[in-house]
Tab-separated table of C-alpha atoms in Angstrom:
chain	number	residue	atom	x	y	z
A	1	UNK	CA	1.540	-12.796	14.557
A	2	UNK	CA	-1.070	-14.946	16.046
A	3	UNK	CA	-2.150	-13.627	19.586
A	4	UNK	CA	-4.728	-16.243	20.645
A	5	UNK	CA	-6.309	-15.417	23.756
A	6	UNK	CA	-9.871	-13.486	23.728
A	7	UNK	CA	-11.935	-12.513	27.313
A	8	UNK	CA	-14.802	-14.285	26.131
A	9	UNK	CA	-15.427	-16.567	23.258
A	10	UNK	CA	-18.598	-15.597	20.830
A	11	UNK	CA	-20.852	-18.891	19.689
A	12	UNK	CA	-20.155	-17.830	16.132
A	13	UNK	CA	-16.323	-18.001	15.655
A	14	UNK	CA	-14.163	-20.571	14.501
A	15	UNK	CA	-10.886	-18.888	15.032
A	16	UNK	CA	-8.021	-20.219	17.287
A	17	UNK	CA	-8.885	-18.291	19.873
A	18	UNK	CA	-9.306	-18.885	23.798
A	19	UNK	CA	-11.147	-17.024	26.334
A	20	UNK	CA	-8.404	-15.982	29.025
A	21	UNK	CA	-7.350	-18.290	31.890
A	22	UNK	CA	-7.794	-17.591	35.455
A	23	UNK	CA	-4.469	-17.627	35.388
A	24	UNK	CA	-3.968	-15.051	33.494
A	25	UNK	CA	-2.907	-15.402	29.417
A	26	UNK	CA	1.210	-15.481	30.355
A	27	UNK	CA	2.391	-12.094	28.178
A	28	UNK	CA	5.770	-12.033	28.979
A	29	UNK	CA	5.923	-16.128	28.354
A	30	UNK	CA	3.903	-15.360	25.213
A	31	UNK	CA	5.959	-12.731	23.737
A	32	UNK	CA	9.069	-14.704	24.605
A	33	UNK	CA	7.631	-17.567	22.635
A	34	UNK	CA	7.246	-15.159	19.982
A	35	UNK	CA	9.970	-14.437	20.124
A	36	UNK	CA	12.342	-17.338	19.106
A	37	UNK	CA	9.659	-18.521	17.097
A	38	UNK	CA	10.137	-15.562	14.749
A	39	UNK	CA	13.933	-16.046	15.723
A	40	UNK	CA	13.341	-19.586	13.702
A	41	UNK	CA	10.865	-18.354	10.930
A	42	UNK	CA	13.081	-15.235	9.808
A	43	UNK	CA	15.972	-17.691	8.833
A	44	UNK	CA	13.806	-18.828	5.565
A	45	UNK	CA	13.540	-14.887	4.629
A	46	UNK	CA	16.887	-13.987	4.596
A	47	UNK	CA	17.500	-11.264	2.208
A	48	UNK	CA	13.627	-10.289	1.937
A	49	UNK	CA	11.941	-7.117	3.571
A	50	UNK	CA	8.424	-7.744	5.454
A	51	UNK	CA	6.000	-4.734	4.045
A	52	UNK	CA	3.459	-5.623	7.003
A	53	UNK	CA	2.896	-7.297	9.766
A	54	UNK	CA	-0.995	-8.388	11.146
A	55	UNK	CA	-1.839	-8.698	15.302
A	56	UNK	CA	-4.891	-10.979	14.904
A	57	UNK	CA	-6.752	-13.092	17.473
A	58	UNK	CA	-7.972	-14.077	19.636
A	59	UNK	CA	-8.231	-10.382	21.061
A	60	UNK	CA	-4.519	-8.577	20.224
A	61	UNK	CA	-5.722	-5.406	22.160
A	62	UNK	CA	-5.471	-7.557	25.836
A	63	UNK	CA	-1.687	-7.359	25.164
A	64	UNK	CA	0.033	-4.575	26.542
A	65	UNK	CA	1.696	-1.906	24.127
A	66	UNK	CA	5.062	-2.727	25.788
A	67	UNK	CA	4.807	-6.236	24.599
A	68	UNK	CA	3.645	-5.094	20.750
A	69	UNK	CA	6.762	-3.023	21.241
A	70	UNK	CA	8.983	-6.128	21.654
A	71	UNK	CA	7.741	-8.347	19.223
A	72	UNK	CA	8.098	-5.076	16.795
A	73	UNK	CA	11.243	-4.727	17.276
A	74	UNK	CA	12.371	-7.415	17.759
A	75	UNK	CA	10.914	-8.439	14.211
A	76	UNK	CA	13.079	-5.556	12.823
A	77	UNK	CA	16.115	-6.662	13.864
A	78	UNK	CA	15.607	-9.776	12.025
A	79	UNK	CA	14.165	-8.770	8.986
A	80	UNK	CA	13.980	-4.930	6.973
A	81	UNK	CA	10.809	-3.583	7.389
A	82	UNK	CA	9.281	-1.374	4.517
A	83	UNK	CA	10.019	2.053	4.932
A	84	UNK	CA	6.024	2.868	4.332
A	85	UNK	CA	5.248	-0.977	6.371
A	86	UNK	CA	1.930	-0.829	7.297
A	87	UNK	CA	0.866	-2.276	10.800
A	88	UNK	CA	-2.457	-3.741	12.355
A	89	UNK	CA	-3.456	-4.440	15.424
A	90	UNK	CA	-6.812	-6.156	15.716
A	91	UNK	CA	-9.377	-4.297	18.692
A	92	UNK	CA	-12.278	-5.097	20.232
A	93	UNK	CA	-14.620	-2.331	21.082
A	94	UNK	CA	-15.154	-3.561	24.904
A	95	UNK	CA	-11.108	-3.926	25.371
A	96	UNK	CA	-10.170	-0.687	24.718
A	97	UNK	CA	-8.623	1.662	27.215
A	98	UNK	CA	-8.183	5.688	27.818
A	99	UNK	CA	-5.132	6.582	25.969
A	100	UNK	CA	-3.578	3.576	25.098
A	101	UNK	CA	-3.941	3.831	20.989
A	102	UNK	CA	-1.236	6.179	21.513
A	103	UNK	CA	0.989	3.769	22.981
A	104	UNK	CA	-0.059	1.029	20.330
A	105	UNK	CA	1.007	3.629	17.345
A	106	UNK	CA	4.775	5.091	19.634
A	107	UNK	CA	5.155	1.265	19.948
A	108	UNK	CA	4.909	1.132	15.932
A	109	UNK	CA	0.879	0.329	14.859
A	110	UNK	CA	-0.242	2.491	12.393
A	111	UNK	CA	-3.924	0.727	10.889
A	112	UNK	CA	-6.248	-0.793	13.510
A	113	UNK	CA	-9.004	-3.079	12.364
A	114	UNK	CA	-12.388	-3.173	14.480
A	115	UNK	CA	-14.238	-5.620	15.876
A	116	UNK	CA	-17.999	-3.718	15.542
A	117	UNK	CA	-19.824	-6.435	14.319
A	118	UNK	CA	-23.108	-4.591	14.803
A	119	UNK	CA	-24.383	-1.194	16.068
A	120	UNK	CA	-27.530	-2.259	17.101
A	121	UNK	CA	-26.978	-3.691	20.494
A	122	UNK	CA	-29.881	-6.600	20.995
A	123	UNK	CA	-27.698	-8.518	17.589
A	124	UNK	CA	-24.510	-7.584	20.124
A	125	UNK	CA	-26.013	-9.755	22.217
A	126	UNK	CA	-27.232	-12.713	20.524
A	127	UNK	CA	-23.407	-12.876	18.655
A	128	UNK	CA	-22.294	-12.595	22.410
A	129	UNK	CA	-20.119	-9.534	21.639
A	130	UNK	CA	-18.648	-7.676	24.618
A	131	UNK	CA	-18.716	-4.216	23.857
A	132	UNK	CA	-22.352	-2.353	22.834
A	133	UNK	CA	-22.567	0.238	19.533
A	134	UNK	CA	-21.322	3.176	22.120
A	135	UNK	CA	-17.991	1.303	22.771
A	136	UNK	CA	-17.092	0.977	19.227
A	137	UNK	CA	-17.751	5.034	18.542
A	138	UNK	CA	-15.873	5.001	21.413
A	139	UNK	CA	-12.693	3.844	20.160
A	140	UNK	CA	-12.969	5.724	17.004
A	141	UNK	CA	-12.820	9.122	19.358
A	142	UNK	CA	-9.444	7.252	21.062
A	143	UNK	CA	-7.796	6.499	17.517
A	144	UNK	CA	-8.529	9.524	16.101
A	145	UNK	CA	-6.810	10.900	19.199
A	146	UNK	CA	-4.369	8.497	19.123
A	147	UNK	CA	-3.528	10.333	14.816
A	148	UNK	CA	-4.775	7.118	13.369
A	149	UNK	CA	-7.066	7.619	11.010
A	150	UNK	CA	-6.829	4.195	8.745
A	151	UNK	CA	-8.839	1.889	10.663
A	152	UNK	CA	-11.374	-1.095	9.339
A	153	UNK	CA	-14.919	-1.651	10.524
A	154	UNK	CA	-15.949	-5.035	10.737
A	155	UNK	CA	-19.387	-5.679	10.051
A	156	UNK	CA	-21.290	-8.545	9.808
A	157	UNK	CA	-24.958	-8.593	7.791
A	158	UNK	CA	-27.776	-11.556	7.706
A	159	UNK	CA	-27.853	-12.318	11.692
A	160	UNK	CA	-30.249	-13.488	13.777
A	161	UNK	CA	-33.162	-11.157	13.762
A	162	UNK	CA	-32.363	-8.301	11.326
A	163	UNK	CA	-34.149	-7.525	8.710
A	164	UNK	CA	-32.621	-5.242	4.762
A	165	UNK	CA	-33.761	-1.881	7.117
A	166	UNK	CA	-30.917	-3.621	9.753
A	167	UNK	CA	-28.620	-4.079	8.522
A	168	UNK	CA	-28.358	-0.927	6.221
A	169	UNK	CA	-28.727	1.214	9.693
A	170	UNK	CA	-25.289	-0.773	10.909
A	171	UNK	CA	-23.933	0.315	7.708
A	172	UNK	CA	-25.174	3.913	7.683
A	173	UNK	CA	-24.006	3.846	11.560
A	174	UNK	CA	-20.352	2.565	10.367
A	175	UNK	CA	-19.952	5.071	7.841
A	176	UNK	CA	-20.375	8.352	9.867
A	177	UNK	CA	-17.497	7.138	11.727
A	178	UNK	CA	-15.741	7.540	8.846
A	179	UNK	CA	-13.170	4.292	8.549
A	180	UNK	CA	-10.775	3.770	5.832
A	181	UNK	CA	-11.904	0.176	5.356
A	182	UNK	CA	-15.250	-1.790	5.562
A	183	UNK	CA	-15.051	-5.244	6.400
A	184	UNK	CA	-17.991	-6.965	5.552
A	185	UNK	CA	-19.485	-10.497	5.706
A	186	UNK	CA	-22.606	-12.768	6.450
A	187	UNK	CA	-22.184	-14.513	9.555
A	188	UNK	CA	-22.022	-17.901	8.908
A	189	UNK	CA	-22.586	-21.349	10.708
A	190	UNK	CA	-19.521	-22.568	11.014
A	191	UNK	CA	-19.182	-25.752	11.817
A	192	UNK	CA	-17.548	-27.401	15.465
A	193	UNK	CA	-19.462	-23.989	16.799
A	194	UNK	CA	-21.972	-23.233	19.125
A	195	UNK	CA	-24.318	-21.749	16.543
A	196	UNK	CA	-23.473	-24.616	14.729
A	197	UNK	CA	-24.943	-27.059	17.258
A	198	UNK	CA	-27.708	-24.754	18.306
A	199	UNK	CA	-28.745	-22.172	15.122
A	200	UNK	CA	-29.727	-19.019	16.988
A	201	UNK	CA	-33.914	-18.462	15.842
A	202	UNK	CA	-34.425	-15.974	13.287
A	203	UNK	CA	-31.966	-15.874	10.736
A	204	UNK	CA	-32.668	-14.726	7.655
A	205	UNK	CA	-32.825	-16.490	4.996
A	206	UNK	CA	-30.474	-17.079	1.462
A	207	UNK	CA	-32.368	-15.140	-0.383
A	208	UNK	CA	-33.105	-12.174	2.366
A	209	UNK	CA	-29.298	-12.112	3.315
A	210	UNK	CA	-28.678	-11.668	-1.075
A	211	UNK	CA	-30.191	-8.672	-0.915
A	212	UNK	CA	-28.930	-7.361	1.734
A	213	UNK	CA	-25.428	-7.786	0.208
A	214	UNK	CA	-26.480	-5.924	-3.095
A	215	UNK	CA	-28.131	-3.324	-1.113
A	216	UNK	CA	-25.041	-2.961	1.251
A	217	UNK	CA	-22.373	-3.120	-1.189
A	218	UNK	CA	-24.356	-0.379	-3.506
A	219	UNK	CA	-24.924	1.964	0.015
A	220	UNK	CA	-20.575	1.218	0.272
A	221	UNK	CA	-20.079	2.177	-2.824
A	222	UNK	CA	-22.324	5.829	-2.736
A	223	UNK	CA	-19.662	6.291	0.623
A	224	UNK	CA	-17.120	5.991	-1.917
A	225	UNK	CA	-15.844	2.379	-0.466
A	226	UNK	CA	-14.337	0.933	-3.486
A	227	UNK	CA	-15.041	-3.263	-3.506
A	228	UNK	CA	-11.503	-5.511	-4.268
A	229	UNK	CA	-12.935	-8.397	-2.641
A	230	UNK	CA	-15.814	-10.350	-1.541
A	231	UNK	CA	-15.740	-8.801	2.105
A	232	UNK	CA	-13.736	-5.912	1.197
A	233	UNK	CA	-14.247	-2.303	0.638
A	234	UNK	CA	-11.756	0.716	0.875
A	235	UNK	CA	-11.615	4.213	0.528
A	236	UNK	CA	-9.344	5.394	-2.414
A	237	UNK	CA	-5.749	4.648	-1.465
A	238	UNK	CA	-6.657	2.638	1.705
A	239	UNK	CA	-6.528	-1.361	1.422
A	240	UNK	CA	-4.792	-3.424	3.429
A	241	UNK	CA	-2.170	-4.547	1.967
A	242	UNK	CA	-1.143	-7.448	4.124
A	243	UNK	CA	-5.106	-9.114	3.131
A	244	UNK	CA	-3.993	-7.976	-0.268
A	245	UNK	CA	-1.007	-10.602	-0.022
A	246	UNK	CA	-2.303	-13.452	1.041
A	247	UNK	CA	-5.158	-13.078	-1.754
A	248	UNK	CA	-2.388	-12.541	-4.348
A	249	UNK	CA	-0.449	-15.511	-2.518
A	250	UNK	CA	2.340	-14.014	-1.871
A	251	UNK	CA	4.821	-15.051	0.497
A	252	UNK	CA	3.893	-14.908	4.939
A	253	UNK	CA	5.726	-15.222	7.926
A	254	UNK	CA	3.302	-17.137	10.945
A	255	UNK	CA	4.110	-17.255	14.298
A	256	UNK	CA	2.254	-18.219	17.490
A	257	UNK	CA	-0.117	-20.620	18.237
A	258	UNK	CA	-2.120	-21.891	15.367
A	259	UNK	CA	-0.303	-19.543	13.545
A	260	UNK	CA	0.024	-20.566	8.935
A	261	UNK	CA	2.680	-19.858	6.792
A	262	UNK	CA	3.810	-20.110	3.331
A	263	UNK	CA	7.524	-19.107	1.670
A	264	UNK	CA	8.203	-19.914	-1.673
A	265	UNK	CA	12.330	-21.233	-1.895
A	266	UNK	CA	13.719	-18.616	-3.668
A	267	UNK	CA	16.785	-21.416	-4.282
A	268	UNK	CA	14.074	-23.653	-5.901
A	269	UNK	CA	10.822	-22.346	-6.218
A	270	UNK	CA	9.564	-24.406	-4.168
A	271	UNK	CA	6.607	-22.995	-1.954
A	272	UNK	CA	6.643	-24.723	1.091
A	273	UNK	CA	3.692	-24.268	4.385
A	274	UNK	CA	3.643	-24.276	7.824
A	275	UNK	CA	1.134	-24.267	10.773
A	276	UNK	CA	1.777	-24.135	14.896
A	277	UNK	CA	1.313	-25.910	17.704
A	278	UNK	CA	-2.828	-24.716	17.862
A	279	UNK	CA	-2.901	-24.733	21.541
A	280	UNK	CA	-1.568	-21.654	23.718
A	281	UNK	CA	-0.053	-24.389	26.955
A	282	UNK	CA	1.129	-26.809	23.985
A	283	UNK	CA	3.137	-23.571	21.685
A	284	UNK	CA	4.224	-21.980	25.143
A	285	UNK	CA	5.450	-25.772	26.799
A	286	UNK	CA	7.862	-26.068	23.910
A	287	UNK	CA	11.220	-26.177	24.272
A	288	UNK	CA	12.490	-25.533	20.538
A	289	UNK	CA	11.114	-23.273	17.998
A	290	UNK	CA	10.918	-26.085	16.169
A	291	UNK	CA	8.849	-28.735	18.288
A	292	UNK	CA	5.887	-25.693	18.194
A	293	UNK	CA	5.396	-26.267	14.534
A	294	UNK	CA	3.209	-29.227	13.948
A	295	UNK	CA	2.975	-29.372	10.663
A	296	UNK	CA	5.123	-28.071	7.812
A	297	UNK	CA	4.577	-29.597	4.010
A	298	UNK	CA	5.422	-28.728	0.363
A	299	UNK	CA	2.920	-28.124	-2.051
A	300	UNK	CA	2.042	-30.146	-4.950
A	301	UNK	CA	3.267	-28.432	-8.037
A	302	UNK	CA	-0.601	-30.405	-9.225
A	303	UNK	CA	-2.049	-28.435	-6.317
A	304	UNK	CA	-0.676	-24.457	-6.840
A	305	UNK	CA	-3.061	-23.482	-9.371
A	306	UNK	CA	-5.975	-24.341	-6.802
A	307	UNK	CA	-3.892	-23.189	-3.981
A	308	UNK	CA	-3.389	-19.559	-6.207
A	309	UNK	CA	-7.020	-19.091	-7.139
A	310	UNK	CA	-8.803	-19.887	-3.698
A	311	UNK	CA	-7.626	-16.882	-2.626
A	312	UNK	CA	-7.341	-14.530	-6.529
A	313	UNK	CA	-11.078	-15.523	-7.341
A	314	UNK	CA	-12.253	-13.217	-3.851
A	315	UNK	CA	-10.256	-10.354	-5.641
A	316	UNK	CA	-12.664	-8.306	-8.033
A	317	UNK	CA	-10.288	-7.373	-10.369
A	318	UNK	CA	-9.149	-10.568	-10.770
A	319	UNK	CA	-6.080	-12.253	-12.210
A	320	UNK	CA	-2.966	-12.268	-14.964
A	321	UNK	CA	-1.888	-15.360	-16.122
A	322	UNK	CA	1.632	-13.394	-15.579
A	323	UNK	CA	0.881	-13.017	-11.861
A	324	UNK	CA	-0.318	-17.585	-11.912
A	325	UNK	CA	3.355	-17.838	-12.922
A	326	UNK	CA	5.230	-15.682	-11.356
A	327	UNK	CA	3.509	-16.647	-8.021
A	328	UNK	CA	3.434	-20.444	-8.716
A	329	UNK	CA	6.324	-21.038	-11.729
A	330	UNK	CA	3.870	-22.915	-13.233
A	331	UNK	CA	2.917	-22.334	-16.781
A	332	UNK	CA	-0.520	-20.433	-17.927
A	333	UNK	CA	-1.215	-23.599	-20.336
A	334	UNK	CA	-2.206	-25.280	-16.081
A	335	UNK	CA	-4.878	-23.066	-16.123
A	336	UNK	CA	-6.108	-23.637	-20.041
A	337	UNK	CA	-9.265	-26.425	-19.449
A	338	UNK	CA	-10.352	-24.974	-15.847
A	339	UNK	CA	-10.678	-21.209	-17.531
A	340	UNK	CA	-12.631	-22.772	-20.673
A	341	UNK	CA	-15.772	-24.403	-18.391
A	342	UNK	CA	-15.505	-21.214	-16.315
A	343	UNK	CA	-15.682	-19.468	-19.626
A	344	UNK	CA	-18.329	-21.724	-20.454
A	345	UNK	CA	-20.447	-21.729	-17.183
A	346	UNK	CA	-20.503	-17.990	-17.369
A	347	UNK	CA	-18.916	-17.409	-14.067
A	348	UNK	CA	-15.546	-16.324	-15.496
A	349	UNK	CA	-14.799	-13.091	-17.953
A	350	UNK	CA	-11.827	-11.559	-20.241
A	351	UNK	CA	-10.739	-8.223	-19.744
A	352	UNK	CA	-7.929	-7.247	-21.371
A	353	UNK	CA	-5.108	-9.078	-19.769
A	354	UNK	CA	-7.236	-10.126	-16.546
A	355	UNK	CA	-9.807	-12.771	-15.769
A	356	UNK	CA	-12.285	-11.366	-13.448
A	357	UNK	CA	-15.944	-13.799	-12.066
A	358	UNK	CA	-18.523	-12.574	-13.047
A	359	UNK	CA	-20.987	-11.091	-11.345
A	360	UNK	CA	-22.634	-14.977	-11.394
A	361	UNK	CA	-19.100	-16.388	-10.099
A	362	UNK	CA	-18.734	-13.332	-7.378
A	363	UNK	CA	-22.075	-15.197	-6.117
A	364	UNK	CA	-21.846	-19.093	-7.219
A	365	UNK	CA	-17.739	-18.130	-5.733
A	366	UNK	CA	-17.134	-21.665	-3.934
A	367	UNK	CA	-18.161	-23.592	-7.213
A	368	UNK	CA	-15.803	-20.988	-9.396
A	369	UNK	CA	-13.204	-22.608	-7.330
A	370	UNK	CA	-13.623	-26.308	-7.299
A	371	UNK	CA	-13.072	-25.791	-11.080
A	372	UNK	CA	-9.476	-25.397	-10.548
A	373	UNK	CA	-8.789	-28.119	-8.752
A	374	UNK	CA	-6.396	-31.358	-9.324
A	375	UNK	CA	-8.286	-33.961	-11.368
């Protein structure tokens, strides 16, 4: 569920997010549009259940608990929710109000992802964040007071002016707060962002960034966080079920401005992808639910191996041939040539019944993924 507004757009961000307009973010109108969008999307998933819900952004914590509750209540009326459904809300520590997480929990939220990014106020200012390190600590206190102990901290490294000591210090502060999950990823200069047009000074070079990654991985492991994806680390039993759905080529409904969806048609086995209208104003202006869909396409069979591998190869545990066949409907023989090329280059290895990226494969993930492009 994409909620597209932020207090201020960060200079490194290429997500579909927009600063709150002067007239406000039209919360009630947007929730109504989401409800109609959900009704349309749910028709393709009849008979299937929901195992996870993810409110992403933008800054979903700008929306009131009542608004989040309305969306969840409507979704439950359309499709059955699993008894242990995982419901995640992304939150900016700078937008957390006292007592608000208790209201989100009452609305159904049972997992929160906090965009900490760093615990160095100077680094946060360079990143354009609206919060300080103390705001993140306060937000964690609010989470615990609300009884939400399943939370993720987003943390970035290789920041402008950051050295190895600074990256490890950030990680130490994060670990001290006791999250169940850490998303730890390198700052990248994404195209068409202010940082790409005007790179910040003192960016660590590739070698320094690689050293930070290795040292931080070791520290997370020693603190009991298992790496299960390129940038995802979890305490036992606390992997993000929603993101695993993406990485394992599962199906998901995408609603909201710019949201992407993927759905396998039960009758035909065809994989359908959809994209919603990107800009919030255009999304809100649509009269009919189908007018909110800017793209709808069937994935060609020849593209399915690459689309599957694009995410499966991000997983430390890799994939099985059985999973590939079940999720794509293609025979395992469709992978043979690419797997052989990957093995020959030392990027992929077989362990028991699984194919897993090697350490070299994880380091050169793009090269590994490209081997599965259709020829």
